[in-house]
JSON list of C-alpha atoms in Angstrom, two decimals:
[
{"chain": "R", "resi": 1, "resn": "MET", "atom": "CA", "xyz": [19.37, -28.68, 29.01]},
{"chain": "R", "resi": 2, "resn": "GLN", "atom": "CA", "xyz": [17.24, -25.72, 28.00]},
{"chain": "R", "resi": 3, "resn": "LYS", "atom": "CA", "xyz": [19.35, -22.61, 27.69]},
{"chain": "R", "resi": 4, "resn": "MET", "atom": "CA", "xyz": [18.44, -19.53, 29.68]},
{"chain": "R", "resi": 5, "resn": "ARG", "atom": "CA", "xyz": [17.13, -16.47, 27.90]},
{"chain": "R", "resi": 6, "resn": "ARG", "atom": "CA", "xyz": [19.02, -13.21, 28.10]},
{"chain": "R", "resi": 7, "resn": "PHE", "atom": "CA", "xyz": [18.43, -9.79, 26.61]},
{"chain": "R", "resi": 8, "resn": "LEU", "atom": "CA", "xyz": [21.45, -7.67, 25.79]},
{"chain": "R", "resi": 9, "resn": "PRO", "atom": "CA", "xyz": [21.36, -4.20, 24.26]},
{"chain": "R", "resi": 10, "resn": "ALA", "atom": "CA", "xyz": [22.65, -4.36, 20.71]},
{"chain": "R", "resi": 11, "resn": "GLY", "atom": "CA", "xyz": [24.67, -1.17, 21.26]},
{"chain": "R", "resi": 12, "resn": "LEU", "atom": "CA", "xyz": [26.72, -2.92, 23.94]},
{"chain": "R", "resi": 13, "resn": "LEU", "atom": "CA", "xyz": [26.99, -6.03, 21.80]},
{"chain": "R", "resi": 14, "resn": "LEU", "atom": "CA", "xyz": [28.29, -4.00, 18.88]},
{"chain": "R", "resi": 15, "resn": "ALA", "atom": "CA", "xyz": [30.98, -2.49, 21.09]},
{"chain": "R", "resi": 16, "resn": "LEU", "atom": "CA", "xyz": [32.00, -5.93, 22.31]},
{"chain": "R", "resi": 17, "resn": "CYS", "atom": "CA", "xyz": [31.97, -7.34, 18.81]},
{"chain": "R", "resi": 18, "resn": "ALA", "atom": "CA", "xyz": [34.24, -4.57, 17.57]},
{"chain": "R", "resi": 19, "resn": "ALA", "atom": "CA", "xyz": [36.94, -5.82, 19.94]},
{"chain": "R", "resi": 20, "resn": "LEU", "atom": "CA", "xyz": [36.72, -9.41, 18.67]},
{"chain": "R", "resi": 21, "resn": "PRO", "atom": "CA", "xyz": [38.43, -10.82, 15.59]},
{"chain": "R", "resi": 22, "resn": "LEU", "atom": "CA", "xyz": [36.11, -11.16, 12.65]},
{"chain": "R", "resi": 23, "resn": "SER", "atom": "CA", "xyz": [36.84, -14.87, 12.45]},
{"chain": "R", "resi": 24, "resn": "SER", "atom": "CA", "xyz": [34.98, -15.38, 15.73]},
{"chain": "R", "resi": 25, "resn": "LEU", "atom": "CA", "xyz": [31.80, -13.70, 14.49]},
{"chain": "R", "resi": 26, "resn": "GLY", "atom": "CA", "xyz": [29.71, -16.20, 12.57]},
{"chain": "R", "resi": 27, "resn": "ASP", "atom": "CA", "xyz": [32.83, -17.62, 10.93]},
{"chain": "R", "resi": 28, "resn": "SER", "atom": "CA", "xyz": [31.00, -20.76, 9.80]},
{"chain": "R", "resi": 29, "resn": "LEU", "atom": "CA", "xyz": [28.27, -18.73, 8.06]},
{"chain": "R", "resi": 30, "resn": "ASP", "atom": "CA", "xyz": [30.48, -18.15, 5.04]},
{"chain": "R", "resi": 31, "resn": "ASP", "atom": "CA", "xyz": [30.21, -18.47, 1.26]},
{"chain": "R", "resi": 32, "resn": "HIS", "atom": "CA", "xyz": [31.50, -22.04, 1.42]},
{"chain": "R", "resi": 33, "resn": "LEU", "atom": "CA", "xyz": [28.52, -22.96, 3.59]},
{"chain": "R", "resi": 34, "resn": "VAL", "atom": "CA", "xyz": [26.16, -21.22, 1.16]},
{"chain": "R", "resi": 35, "resn": "ASP", "atom": "CA", "xyz": [27.55, -23.34, -1.67]},
{"chain": "R", "resi": 36, "resn": "ARG", "atom": "CA", "xyz": [27.14, -26.55, 0.34]},
{"chain": "R", "resi": 37, "resn": "LEU", "atom": "CA", "xyz": [23.58, -25.72, 1.31]},
{"chain": "R", "resi": 38, "resn": "HIS", "atom": "CA", "xyz": [22.64, -24.77, -2.22]},
{"chain": "R", "resi": 39, "resn": "THR", "atom": "CA", "xyz": [24.03, -28.08, -3.46]},
{"chain": "R", "resi": 40, "resn": "ALA", "atom": "CA", "xyz": [21.89, -29.82, -0.85]},
{"chain": "R", "resi": 41, "resn": "ALA", "atom": "CA", "xyz": [18.80, -27.75, -1.75]},
{"chain": "R", "resi": 42, "resn": "PRO", "atom": "CA", "xyz": [19.05, -26.76, -5.44]},
{"chain": "R", "resi": 43, "resn": "LYS", "atom": "CA", "xyz": [15.36, -25.78, -5.60]},
{"chain": "R", "resi": 44, "resn": "LEU", "atom": "CA", "xyz": [15.90, -22.99, -3.07]},
{"chain": "R", "resi": 45, "resn": "ASP", "atom": "CA", "xyz": [16.75, -19.80, -4.95]},
{"chain": "R", "resi": 46, "resn": "ALA", "atom": "CA", "xyz": [20.45, -19.09, -4.47]},
{"chain": "R", "resi": 47, "resn": "GLU", "atom": "CA", "xyz": [19.86, -15.39, -3.77]},
{"chain": "R", "resi": 48, "resn": "VAL", "atom": "CA", "xyz": [17.24, -16.17, -1.13]},
{"chain": "R", "resi": 49, "resn": "LEU", "atom": "CA", "xyz": [19.66, -18.57, 0.56]},
{"chain": "R", "resi": 50, "resn": "LYS", "atom": "CA", "xyz": [22.47, -15.99, 0.45]},
{"chain": "R", "resi": 51, "resn": "THR", "atom": "CA", "xyz": [20.16, -13.39, 1.96]},
{"chain": "R", "resi": 52, "resn": "ALA", "atom": "CA", "xyz": [19.15, -15.76, 4.77]},
{"chain": "R", "resi": 53, "resn": "ILE", "atom": "CA", "xyz": [22.77, -16.60, 5.59]},
{"chain": "R", "resi": 54, "resn": "SER", "atom": "CA", "xyz": [23.76, -12.92, 5.43]},
{"chain": "R", "resi": 55, "resn": "ALA", "atom": "CA", "xyz": [21.01, -11.94, 7.89]},
{"chain": "R", "resi": 56, "resn": "SER", "atom": "CA", "xyz": [21.98, -14.81, 10.19]},
{"chain": "R", "resi": 57, "resn": "ARG", "atom": "CA", "xyz": [25.64, -13.82, 10.06]},
{"chain": "R", "resi": 58, "resn": "CYS", "atom": "CA", "xyz": [24.73, -10.26, 11.02]},
{"chain": "R", "resi": 59, "resn": "ALA", "atom": "CA", "xyz": [22.61, -11.47, 13.94]},
{"chain": "R", "resi": 60, "resn": "VAL", "atom": "CA", "xyz": [25.45, -13.66, 15.24]},
{"chain": "R", "resi": 61, "resn": "SER", "atom": "CA", "xyz": [27.91, -10.79, 14.82]},
{"chain": "R", "resi": 62, "resn": "ASN", "atom": "CA", "xyz": [25.64, -8.71, 17.04]},
{"chain": "R", "resi": 63, "resn": "GLY", "atom": "CA", "xyz": [25.31, -11.19, 19.88]},
{"chain": "R", "resi": 64, "resn": "VAL", "atom": "CA", "xyz": [22.71, -13.77, 18.89]},
{"chain": "R", "resi": 65, "resn": "GLU", "atom": "CA", "xyz": [23.89, -17.27, 19.72]},
{"chain": "R", "resi": 66, "resn": "MET", "atom": "CA", "xyz": [25.35, -19.13, 16.76]},
{"chain": "R", "resi": 67, "resn": "PRO", "atom": "CA", "xyz": [22.50, -21.37, 15.54]},
{"chain": "R", "resi": 68, "resn": "GLU", "atom": "CA", "xyz": [22.90, -25.05, 14.84]},
{"chain": "R", "resi": 69, "resn": "ARG", "atom": "CA", "xyz": [20.03, -25.04, 12.38]},
{"chain": "R", "resi": 70, "resn": "LEU", "atom": "CA", "xyz": [18.31, -22.54, 10.09]},
{"chain": "R", "resi": 71, "resn": "ALA", "atom": "CA", "xyz": [14.84, -22.59, 8.57]},
{"chain": "R", "resi": 72, "resn": "VAL", "atom": "CA", "xyz": [14.23, -20.66, 5.35]},
{"chain": "R", "resi": 73, "resn": "ILE", "atom": "CA", "xyz": [10.72, -19.89, 4.09]},
{"chain": "R", "resi": 74, "resn": "ASP", "atom": "CA", "xyz": [10.42, -18.39, 0.63]},
{"chain": "R", "resi": 75, "resn": "PHE", "atom": "CA", "xyz": [7.05, -16.65, 0.52]},
{"chain": "R", "resi": 76, "resn": "SER", "atom": "CA", "xyz": [7.66, -15.58, -3.08]},
{"chain": "R", "resi": 77, "resn": "LEU", "atom": "CA", "xyz": [6.63, -19.13, -4.05]},
{"chain": "R", "resi": 78, "resn": "PRO", "atom": "CA", "xyz": [2.99, -20.23, -4.20]},
{"chain": "R", "resi": 79, "resn": "SER", "atom": "CA", "xyz": [1.69, -22.30, -1.30]},
{"chain": "R", "resi": 80, "resn": "SER", "atom": "CA", "xyz": [1.24, -25.31, -3.58]},
{"chain": "R", "resi": 81, "resn": "GLN", "atom": "CA", "xyz": [5.03, -25.66, -3.67]},
{"chain": "R", "resi": 82, "resn": "GLU", "atom": "CA", "xyz": [7.32, -26.88, -0.92]},
{"chain": "R", "resi": 83, "resn": "ARG", "atom": "CA", "xyz": [8.79, -23.58, 0.28]},
{"chain": "R", "resi": 84, "resn": "LEU", "atom": "CA", "xyz": [10.13, -24.45, 3.73]},
{"chain": "R", "resi": 85, "resn": "TRP", "atom": "CA", "xyz": [13.71, -25.68, 4.08]},
{"chain": "R", "resi": 86, "resn": "ILE", "atom": "CA", "xyz": [15.46, -26.61, 7.34]},
{"chain": "R", "resi": 87, "resn": "PHE", "atom": "CA", "xyz": [19.25, -26.89, 7.31]},
{"chain": "R", "resi": 88, "resn": "ASP", "atom": "CA", "xyz": [21.82, -28.35, 9.67]},
{"chain": "R", "resi": 89, "resn": "LEU", "atom": "CA", "xyz": [24.45, -25.61, 9.58]},
{"chain": "R", "resi": 90, "resn": "GLU", "atom": "CA", "xyz": [27.16, -27.64, 11.30]},
{"chain": "R", "resi": 91, "resn": "LYS", "atom": "CA", "xyz": [26.94, -30.47, 8.76]},
{"chain": "R", "resi": 92, "resn": "GLY", "atom": "CA", "xyz": [25.89, -28.35, 5.80]},
{"chain": "R", "resi": 93, "resn": "GLU", "atom": "CA", "xyz": [22.94, -30.65, 5.15]},
{"chain": "R", "resi": 94, "resn": "LEU", "atom": "CA", "xyz": [19.28, -30.31, 4.28]},
{"chain": "R", "resi": 95, "resn": "LEU", "atom": "CA", "xyz": [17.12, -31.84, 6.99]},
{"chain": "R", "resi": 96, "resn": "LEU", "atom": "CA", "xyz": [13.65, -31.19, 5.61]},
{"chain": "R", "resi": 97, "resn": "ARG", "atom": "CA", "xyz": [11.75, -29.54, 2.80]},
{"chain": "R", "resi": 98, "resn": "ASP", "atom": "CA", "xyz": [7.98, -29.24, 2.89]},
{"chain": "R", "resi": 99, "resn": "LEU", "atom": "CA", "xyz": [4.84, -27.13, 2.52]},
{"chain": "R", "resi": 100, "resn": "VAL", "atom": "CA", "xyz": [4.14, -24.16, 4.78]},
{"chain": "R", "resi": 101, "resn": "ALA", "atom": "CA", "xyz": [1.08, -21.91, 5.03]},
{"chain": "R", "resi": 102, "resn": "HIS", "atom": "CA", "xyz": [0.73, -18.15, 4.92]},
{"chain": "R", "resi": 103, "resn": "GLY", "atom": "CA", "xyz": [-1.89, -15.93, 6.54]},
{"chain": "R", "resi": 104, "resn": "LYS", "atom": "CA", "xyz": [-5.33, -15.76, 4.94]},
{"chain": "R", "resi": 105, "resn": "ASN", "atom": "CA", "xyz": [-5.07, -11.99, 4.44]},
{"chain": "R", "resi": 106, "resn": "SER", "atom": "CA", "xyz": [-1.62, -12.27, 2.87]},
{"chain": "R", "resi": 107, "resn": "GLY", "atom": "CA", "xyz": [-3.03, -13.70, -0.33]},
{"chain": "R", "resi": 108, "resn": "ASN", "atom": "CA", "xyz": [-4.80, -16.66, -1.90]},
{"chain": "R", "resi": 109, "resn": "PHE", "atom": "CA", "xyz": [-2.50, -18.93, -3.93]},
{"chain": "R", "resi": 110, "resn": "GLU", "atom": "CA", "xyz": [0.48, -16.65, -3.30]},
{"chain": "R", "resi": 111, "resn": "SER", "atom": "CA", "xyz": [1.37, -14.36, -0.42]},
{"chain": "R", "resi": 112, "resn": "THR", "atom": "CA", "xyz": [1.84, -10.73, -1.40]},
{"chain": "R", "resi": 113, "resn": "ALA", "atom": "CA", "xyz": [0.90, -8.69, 1.70]},
{"chain": "R", "resi": 114, "resn": "PHE", "atom": "CA", "xyz": [2.60, -8.82, 5.11]},
{"chain": "R", "resi": 115, "resn": "SER", "atom": "CA", "xyz": [2.03, -7.22, 8.47]},
{"chain": "R", "resi": 116, "resn": "ASN", "atom": "CA", "xyz": [3.34, -6.81, 12.00]},
{"chain": "R", "resi": 117, "resn": "ILE", "atom": "CA", "xyz": [-0.11, -5.81, 13.29]},
{"chain": "R", "resi": 118, "resn": "GLU", "atom": "CA", "xyz": [-2.09, -7.92, 15.72]},
{"chain": "R", "resi": 119, "resn": "GLY", "atom": "CA", "xyz": [-5.36, -9.16, 14.23]},
{"chain": "R", "resi": 120, "resn": "SER", "atom": "CA", "xyz": [-4.25, -8.61, 10.63]},
{"chain": "R", "resi": 121, "resn": "HIS", "atom": "CA", "xyz": [-4.22, -12.35, 9.87]},
{"chain": "R", "resi": 122, "resn": "GLN", "atom": "CA", "xyz": [-1.23, -11.68, 7.65]},
{"chain": "R", "resi": 123, "resn": "SER", "atom": "CA", "xyz": [2.17, -13.33, 7.67]},
{"chain": "R", "resi": 124, "resn": "SER", "atom": "CA", "xyz": [5.27, -11.35, 8.56]},
{"chain": "R", "resi": 125, "resn": "ILE", "atom": "CA", "xyz": [8.71, -11.56, 6.99]},
{"chain": "R", "resi": 126, "resn": "GLY", "atom": "CA", "xyz": [12.29, -11.16, 8.21]},
{"chain": "R", "resi": 127, "resn": "LEU", "atom": "CA", "xyz": [14.51, -12.87, 10.75]},
{"chain": "R", "resi": 128, "resn": "PHE", "atom": "CA", "xyz": [13.04, -14.69, 13.75]},
{"chain": "R", "resi": 129, "resn": "GLN", "atom": "CA", "xyz": [14.42, -16.75, 16.60]},
{"chain": "R", "resi": 130, "resn": "ALA", "atom": "CA", "xyz": [12.57, -19.95, 17.47]},
{"chain": "R", "resi": 131, "resn": "ARG", "atom": "CA", "xyz": [12.05, -20.22, 21.20]},
{"chain": "R", "resi": 132, "resn": "GLU", "atom": "CA", "xyz": [10.12, -22.64, 23.43]},
{"chain": "R", "resi": 133, "resn": "SER", "atom": "CA", "xyz": [7.89, -25.52, 22.40]},
{"chain": "R", "resi": 134, "resn": "TYR", "atom": "CA", "xyz": [4.50, -25.95, 24.04]},
{"chain": "R", "resi": 135, "resn": "TYR", "atom": "CA", "xyz": [1.19, -27.77, 23.70]},
{"chain": "R", "resi": 136, "resn": "GLY", "atom": "CA", "xyz": [-1.73, -25.51, 22.76]},
{"chain": "R", "resi": 137, "resn": "ARG", "atom": "CA", "xyz": [-4.97, -25.49, 20.79]},
{"chain": "R", "resi": 138, "resn": "HIS", "atom": "CA", "xyz": [-3.10, -26.74, 17.71]},
{"chain": "R", "resi": 139, "resn": "GLY", "atom": "CA", "xyz": [-1.14, -29.37, 19.61]},
{"chain": "R", "resi": 140, "resn": "TYR", "atom": "CA", "xyz": [2.66, -29.39, 19.68]},
{"chain": "R", "resi": 141, "resn": "SER", "atom": "CA", "xyz": [3.78, -25.90, 18.66]},
{"chain": "R", "resi": 142, "resn": "LEU", "atom": "CA", "xyz": [6.74, -23.53, 18.70]},
{"chain": "R", "resi": 143, "resn": "ARG", "atom": "CA", "xyz": [6.85, -19.86, 19.69]},
{"chain": "R", "resi": 144, "resn": "LEU", "atom": "CA", "xyz": [8.71, -17.38, 17.50]},
{"chain": "R", "resi": 145, "resn": "ASP", "atom": "CA", "xyz": [10.27, -14.07, 18.49]},
{"chain": "R", "resi": 146, "resn": "GLY", "atom": "CA", "xyz": [10.70, -11.56, 15.68]},
{"chain": "R", "resi": 147, "resn": "LEU", "atom": "CA", "xyz": [14.08, -9.82, 15.72]},
{"chain": "R", "resi": 148, "resn": "GLU", "atom": "CA", "xyz": [13.27, -6.94, 13.37]},
{"chain": "R", "resi": 149, "resn": "PRO", "atom": "CA", "xyz": [11.65, -3.85, 14.94]},
{"chain": "R", "resi": 150, "resn": "GLY", "atom": "CA", "xyz": [8.58, -2.70, 13.04]},
{"chain": "R", "resi": 151, "resn": "ILE", "atom": "CA", "xyz": [8.74, -5.72, 10.75]},
{"chain": "R", "resi": 152, "resn": "ASN", "atom": "CA", "xyz": [8.09, -8.76, 12.91]},
{"chain": "R", "resi": 153, "resn": "ASP", "atom": "CA", "xyz": [8.89, -7.87, 16.53]},
{"chain": "R", "resi": 154, "resn": "LEU", "atom": "CA", "xyz": [5.24, -8.28, 17.60]},
{"chain": "R", "resi": 155, "resn": "ALA", "atom": "CA", "xyz": [5.26, -11.96, 16.62]},
{"chain": "R", "resi": 156, "resn": "ARG", "atom": "CA", "xyz": [4.96, -13.23, 20.18]},
{"chain": "R", "resi": 157, "resn": "GLN", "atom": "CA", "xyz": [2.22, -10.74, 21.01]},
{"chain": "R", "resi": 158, "resn": "ARG", "atom": "CA", "xyz": [0.40, -11.81, 17.84]},
{"chain": "R", "resi": 159, "resn": "ALA", "atom": "CA", "xyz": [0.84, -15.50, 18.75]},
{"chain": "R", "resi": 160, "resn": "ILE", "atom": "CA", "xyz": [2.67, -16.16, 15.49]},
{"chain": "R", "resi": 161, "resn": "VAL", "atom": "CA", "xyz": [3.87, -19.72, 16.05]},
{"chain": "R", "resi": 162, "resn": "ILE", "atom": "CA", "xyz": [4.76, -22.83, 14.10]},
{"chain": "R", "resi": 163, "resn": "HIS", "atom": "CA", "xyz": [2.01, -25.42, 14.49]},
{"chain": "R", "resi": 164, "resn": "GLY", "atom": "CA", "xyz": [0.53, -28.34, 12.63]},
{"chain": "R", "resi": 165, "resn": "ALA", "atom": "CA", "xyz": [-2.62, -28.02, 10.51]},
{"chain": "R", "resi": 166, "resn": "ASP", "atom": "CA", "xyz": [-4.80, -30.47, 8.60]},
{"chain": "R", "resi": 167, "resn": "TYR", "atom": "CA", "xyz": [-5.01, -28.03, 5.69]},
{"chain": "R", "resi": 168, "resn": "VAL", "atom": "CA", "xyz": [-1.29, -28.23, 4.93]},
{"chain": "R", "resi": 169, "resn": "ASN", "atom": "CA", "xyz": [-0.80, -31.31, 2.76]},
{"chain": "R", "resi": 170, "resn": "GLU", "atom": "CA", "xyz": [-0.73, -32.53, -0.83]},
{"chain": "R", "resi": 171, "resn": "ASP", "atom": "CA", "xyz": [-4.40, -33.55, -0.72]},
{"chain": "R", "resi": 172, "resn": "TRP", "atom": "CA", "xyz": [-5.35, -29.88, -0.39]},
{"chain": "R", "resi": 173, "resn": "VAL", "atom": "CA", "xyz": [-3.07, -28.99, -3.30]},
{"chain": "R", "resi": 174, "resn": "SER", "atom": "CA", "xyz": [-4.67, -31.69, -5.47]},
{"chain": "R", "resi": 175, "resn": "LYS", "atom": "CA", "xyz": [-8.18, -30.52, -4.58]},
{"chain": "R", "resi": 176, "resn": "TYR", "atom": "CA", "xyz": [-7.83, -26.72, -4.47]},
{"chain": "R", "resi": 177, "resn": "GLY", "atom": "CA", "xyz": [-4.54, -25.93, -6.21]},
{"chain": "R", "resi": 178, "resn": "ARG", "atom": "CA", "xyz": [-3.16, -24.57, -2.94]},
{"chain": "R", "resi": 179, "resn": "ILE", "atom": "CA", "xyz": [-2.99, -25.43, 0.75]},
{"chain": "R", "resi": 180, "resn": "GLY", "atom": "CA", "xyz": [-5.17, -23.78, 3.37]},
{"chain": "R", "resi": 181, "resn": "ARG", "atom": "CA", "xyz": [-4.28, -20.51, 5.04]},
{"chain": "R", "resi": 182, "resn": "SER", "atom": "CA", "xyz": [-3.64, -19.61, 8.66]},
{"chain": "R", "resi": 183, "resn": "HIS", "atom": "CA", "xyz": [-4.19, -16.52, 10.81]},
{"chain": "R", "resi": 184, "resn": "GLY", "atom": "CA", "xyz": [-0.61, -15.51, 10.10]},
{"chain": "R", "resi": 185, "resn": "CYS", "atom": "CA", "xyz": [1.27, -18.53, 11.44]},
{"chain": "R", "resi": 186, "resn": "PRO", "atom": "CA", "xyz": [3.68, -20.58, 9.30]},
{"chain": "R", "resi": 187, "resn": "ALA", "atom": "CA", "xyz": [1.61, -23.73, 9.78]},
{"chain": "R", "resi": 188, "resn": "VAL", "atom": "CA", "xyz": [3.00, -27.07, 8.57]},
{"chain": "R", "resi": 189, "resn": "ASP", "atom": "CA", "xyz": [1.72, -30.58, 7.91]},
{"chain": "R", "resi": 190, "resn": "ASN", "atom": "CA", "xyz": [0.65, -32.43, 11.06]},
{"chain": "R", "resi": 191, "resn": "GLN", "atom": "CA", "xyz": [2.84, -35.31, 9.91]},
{"chain": "R", "resi": 192, "resn": "ILE", "atom": "CA", "xyz": [6.04, -33.28, 10.20]},
{"chain": "R", "resi": 193, "resn": "VAL", "atom": "CA", "xyz": [5.31, -30.72, 12.92]},
{"chain": "R", "resi": 194, "resn": "LYS", "atom": "CA", "xyz": [7.22, -32.66, 15.59]},
{"chain": "R", "resi": 195, "resn": "ARG", "atom": "CA", "xyz": [10.32, -32.80, 13.39]},
{"chain": "R", "resi": 196, "resn": "VAL", "atom": "CA", "xyz": [10.06, -29.10, 12.64]},
{"chain": "R", "resi": 197, "resn": "VAL", "atom": "CA", "xyz": [9.56, -28.03, 16.24]},
{"chain": "R", "resi": 198, "resn": "ASP", "atom": "CA", "xyz": [12.24, -30.32, 17.66]},
{"chain": "R", "resi": 199, "resn": "ASN", "atom": "CA", "xyz": [14.79, -29.14, 15.11]},
{"chain": "R", "resi": 200, "resn": "LEU", "atom": "CA", "xyz": [14.14, -25.44, 15.69]},
{"chain": "R", "resi": 201, "resn": "LYS", "atom": "CA", "xyz": [13.26, -24.97, 19.35]},
{"chain": "R", "resi": 202, "resn": "GLY", "atom": "CA", "xyz": [15.75, -23.45, 21.77]},
{"chain": "R", "resi": 203, "resn": "GLY", "atom": "CA", "xyz": [17.12, -20.55, 19.75]},
{"chain": "R", "resi": 204, "resn": "GLN", "atom": "CA", "xyz": [17.48, -21.65, 16.12]},
{"chain": "R", "resi": 205, "resn": "LEU", "atom": "CA", "xyz": [16.89, -19.04, 13.42]},
{"chain": "R", "resi": 206, "resn": "VAL", "atom": "CA", "xyz": [13.95, -18.78, 11.03]},
{"chain": "R", "resi": 207, "resn": "PHE", "atom": "CA", "xyz": [14.17, -16.53, 7.98]},
{"chain": "R", "resi": 208, "resn": "LYS", "atom": "CA", "xyz": [11.03, -15.64, 6.02]},
{"chain": "R", "resi": 209, "resn": "TYR", "atom": "CA", "xyz": [11.72, -14.11, 2.64]},
{"chain": "R", "resi": 210, "resn": "TYR", "atom": "CA", "xyz": [9.69, -12.03, 0.21]},
{"chain": "R", "resi": 211, "resn": "PRO", "atom": "CA", "xyz": [11.10, -9.51, -2.30]},
{"chain": "R", "resi": 212, "resn": "ASP", "atom": "CA", "xyz": [9.57, -6.54, -0.50]},
{"chain": "R", "resi": 213, "resn": "GLN", "atom": "CA", "xyz": [11.76, -3.67, -1.64]},
{"chain": "R", "resi": 214, "resn": "GLU", "atom": "CA", "xyz": [11.23, -1.48, 1.41]},
{"chain": "R", "resi": 215, "resn": "TRP", "atom": "CA", "xyz": [12.26, -4.30, 3.76]},
{"chain": "R", "resi": 216, "resn": "LEU", "atom": "CA", "xyz": [15.19, -5.36, 1.57]},
{"chain": "R", "resi": 217, "resn": "HIS", "atom": "CA", "xyz": [16.59, -1.83, 1.66]},
{"chain": "R", "resi": 218, "resn": "SER", "atom": "CA", "xyz": [15.81, -0.98, 5.29]},
{"chain": "R", "resi": 219, "resn": "SER", "atom": "CA", "xyz": [16.35, -4.17, 7.31]},
{"chain": "R", "resi": 220, "resn": "GLY", "atom": "CA", "xyz": [19.18, -3.78, 9.80]},
{"chain": "R", "resi": 221, "resn": "PHE", "atom": "CA", "xyz": [20.07, -7.44, 9.37]},
{"chain": "R", "resi": 222, "resn": "LEU", "atom": "CA", "xyz": [20.20, -7.29, 5.59]},
{"chain": "R", "resi": 223, "resn": "LYS", "atom": "CA", "xyz": [22.24, -4.08, 5.61]},
{"chain": "R", "resi": 224, "resn": "CYS", "atom": "CA", "xyz": [24.03, -5.11, 8.80]},
{"chain": "R", "resi": 225, "resn": "ASP", "atom": "CA", "xyz": [24.10, -1.42, 9.61]},
{"chain": "R", "resi": 226, "resn": "ASN", "atom": "CA", "xyz": [25.41, -0.65, 13.10]},
{"chain": "R", "resi": 227, "resn": "LYS", "atom": "CA", "xyz": [23.36, 2.55, 13.21]},
{"chain": "R", "resi": 228, "resn": "THR", "atom": "CA", "xyz": [20.18, 0.62, 12.48]},
{"chain": "R", "resi": 229, "resn": "LEU", "atom": "CA", "xyz": [20.89, -2.10, 15.02]},
{"chain": "R", "resi": 230, "resn": "ALA", "atom": "CA", "xyz": [22.35, 0.07, 17.79]},
{"chain": "R", "resi": 231, "resn": "GLY", "atom": "CA", "xyz": [20.14, 0.27, 20.86]},
{"chain": "R", "resi": 232, "resn": "LYS", "atom": "CA", "xyz": [17.94, -2.66, 19.81]},
{"chain": "R", "resi": 233, "resn": "ASN", "atom": "CA", "xyz": [17.46, -5.59, 22.17]},
{"chain": "R", "resi": 234, "resn": "LEU", "atom": "CA", "xyz": [18.60, -8.76, 20.48]},
{"chain": "R", "resi": 235, "resn": "GLN", "atom": "CA", "xyz": [17.78, -12.04, 22.14]},
{"chain": "R", "resi": 236, "resn": "LYS", "atom": "CA", "xyz": [20.62, -14.33, 22.98]},
{"chain": "R", "resi": 237, "resn": "SER", "atom": "CA", "xyz": [20.58, -17.89, 24.23]},
{"chain": "R", "resi": 238, "resn": "GLY", "atom": "CA", "xyz": [23.45, -19.07, 26.34]}
]
């Protein structure tokens, strides 16, 4: 059954969380899980994985529903490399690793520029929540809601979604040295889009990483700073 969508002010959530034991707040998103996931996905940089789990733990501690699965995209890697990982957090297993596109104005072989602005045709980074699946101009697709104000919170308005594309495959890499680029969406191979969407829809988390120093030092989820998160509307399924 599809879970209903609720919006709760983070300030209230923080107050509620303060009254709960820490063990109830993302207790399975611990260092042991990081070790298991890194064993399952040794080609994912350990620090990127730790950062993704830390941001997810902060989100759960502030009222976001505990995810069953987590997608990590490492935009510091070139698009010719498989830089999308999807994990089963309950089992500590890797479900999928594959190619994923960046926006055409984010870079050529590598992505180096990111935006939260509509029409920029750039990718955005940070923590997202995957929402509803739908059929659109690109076929079976998945809407994303950005959770970080000023960083990615215009994702839905910008129509930043996960969809399949014929320019995301090894043939493109062999021919051009990279895959094709999107208008900002994390597009995937048409052969795997159903698996990706079905594993992430309904409230799972998606973390897009790039070593942008301003974001790394200012993100409320990376700092898990109550002052930064207070008053923000975090989306919760349940």
